Every structure is written in structure tokens, then in C-alpha cells.
């Protein structure tokens, strides 16, 4: 796909080296950014950093406030500042509410929502005094629709949407925009096992007007647009990149 964005010299922090985080990292690097990636999974990190001089990684578990603060402090030292922050870490665990134990609720909240607050707050503390910044959270169609067996995941994505809106409002006058991109089902490690269950892929595809599930590359344009200078007057928005899933 032809790159239409210019991020020459931009300092980008991407939390998440998984399917979507890796695609966004490559797109930002191709467009000229220096990218630092955070993830708990060293193997994924190595893969994302391989062969790209402008991409580096910090292996870290983002489920504590201290770890998130330390990761952002270190990122500022390594990059020299942060112009773009993309939050693309996430986990899911599909089961009915009545079969959801405390530890599943707590783990999803910590990875999906708490890290968004902790990292977003630490990044905002750098961007607001600098008078410029772009923050993009990966939300989900689950933040809007009531998918069964998705209670903790849906609650964290609804929470991310509201967290994003309040950050957007508080930081708008400082030149910092905060938005979210909400994918539908996308082919990554997050969905691989579920999609391989009998009949699941076909039944999910019928729910998407575009007739297919998403690919990580489908998210790079929406994320890079919101991270670009061209999106300076767009803030507090959830951009659905879902092949029309939320229309039906
Ligand atoms: N794939 C989809 O269908 C889909 C749909 C809607 C939204 N999303 C969202 O997009 C984002 C990226 O998801 P993806 O599809 O690339 O998934 P993925 O599983 O490929 O990547 C998620 C990454 O998060 C990392 N991670 C998990 N726990 C962590 C922790 N404690 N500390 C640091 N890193 C941790 C994982 O190691 C992994 O690399 C997530 O927020 C996800 O909820 C994905």
C-alpha cells in the first residue's frame, strides 16, 4: 500500500507489539518516525524491531502504575520526547458473566483500561507542557455493542472511550488531541484461537457488511490519520474501522 503520511522526525511511542501494534509501528517507521515499542512479550518485540533501525523496544509488563510511569520516563529519555502515543495492548477472555471469576475481570481491567489511564496520564504530562501531541487508543466495536461473553472486555473498551473523551476535553487547549480507533474482528493473536473454532469465522463474516474480517493493515490508515498534523482539529472521537459492522 502506498504511504501517504509524513512523520519525518516524529517521536512515537506504541504500547503493544501484537498484530495491530506491529502494523502501526511499521507504518509509522515507513513514514519517517522513530518508534519505541512497549510489550511484555520479548519474542513479539524482537520481531517488530528486526531489521528496522528506527524501531526499538522496551520489554515491560504494563499492569502497574509504577511500570507505566517508568516506561514513559525511559521512553522520553530514549526518544527525546513523545509526539505520538498509540495504545494497542489488550487481552480478552470470552465467557458468560456468571462464569467470570474475579481474576479474569481484574486482569482485563489492568491490561486494557488501567494501562490506558496510567500510560495516557504519563504521556499527557509530557505532551501538555510541550503544547503538541497525538494520542490514539485502540478501542473496539465491543465498546458500543453488547456482545455476549464479552463483559469485562466490553466494559474496558467502553471505559477507554470515556477516558479518551475526558483526556481530549482537558488537553484540547494545549494542542494535544486524543482519539480512539475501534476495530471489528481483526486477524491477530487476540482472535486466532476463537476464529479457528468450528463455524465461528463464517458466522462473524456474515455480520460484516464488507463481507470479511479486518486485517491489521486496515487499521494503519485510521491510526496514522489521527496521529497526523492533518487531524489537528479532530479530538474526542471514536473512529470505527470495522467494515460496517456497527451499521447492522
Ligand atoms: N484483533 C481484534 O479483533 C481487535 C478488535 C478490536 C480491538 N482490538 C484491540 O486492538 C489492540 C491490539 O490488539 P491485537 O489484535 O493487536 O492483539 P494482539 O494479541 O496481537 O496484541 C496485543 C499485545 O498486547 C500485549 N500485552 C498483553 N498484556 C500485556 C501486558 N501486561 N503488558 C504489556 N503488553 C501486554 C501482548 O503481548 C500483545 O503483543 C487491543 O487493544 C485490542 O483490544 C483488537
PDB file of C-alpha atoms in Angstrom, residues 11 76 80-84 122-134 171 173-176:
ATOM      1  CA  UNK A  11       8.888  10.523  18.104  1.00  0.00           C
ATOM      2  CA  UNK A  76      11.218  10.207  26.884  1.00  0.00           C
ATOM      3  CA  UNK A  80      13.937  12.819  23.362  1.00  0.00           C
ATOM      4  CA  UNK A  81      10.188  13.487  23.775  1.00  0.00           C
ATOM      5  CA  UNK A  82       6.886  11.981  22.611  1.00  0.00           C
ATOM      6  CA  UNK A  83       4.850  13.408  19.706  1.00  0.00           C
ATOM      7  CA  UNK A  84       2.612  10.388  19.110  1.00  0.00           C
ATOM      8  CA  UNK A 122       2.140   9.920  31.926  1.00  0.00           C
ATOM      9  CA  UNK A 123       2.241  10.747  28.190  1.00  0.00           C
ATOM     10  CA  UNK A 124      -0.152  13.674  28.696  1.00  0.00           C
ATOM     11  CA  UNK A 125       2.213  15.059  31.345  1.00  0.00           C
ATOM     12  CA  UNK A 126       4.872  15.238  28.624  1.00  0.00           C
ATOM     13  CA  UNK A 127       2.664  16.470  25.748  1.00  0.00           C
ATOM     14  CA  UNK A 128       0.622  19.158  27.540  1.00  0.00           C
ATOM     15  CA  UNK A 129       3.624  21.317  28.559  1.00  0.00           C
ATOM     16  CA  UNK A 130       5.125  20.730  25.081  1.00  0.00           C
ATOM     17  CA  UNK A 131       1.946  22.179  23.542  1.00  0.00           C
ATOM     18  CA  UNK A 132       1.594  19.390  20.988  1.00  0.00           C
ATOM     19  CA  UNK A 133       0.723  15.711  20.839  1.00  0.00           C
ATOM     20  CA  UNK A 134      -1.408  12.962  19.323  1.00  0.00           C
ATOM     21  CA  UNK A 171      -5.989  18.739  26.847  1.00  0.00           C
ATOM     22  CA  UNK A 173      -6.425  23.824  24.512  1.00  0.00           C
ATOM     23  CA  UNK A 174      -2.838  22.532  24.840  1.00  0.00           C
ATOM     24  CA  UNK A 175      -2.631  21.269  21.268  1.00  0.00           C
ATOM     25  CA  UNK A 176      -2.964  17.625  22.321  1.00  0.00           C
TER      26      UNK A 176
END
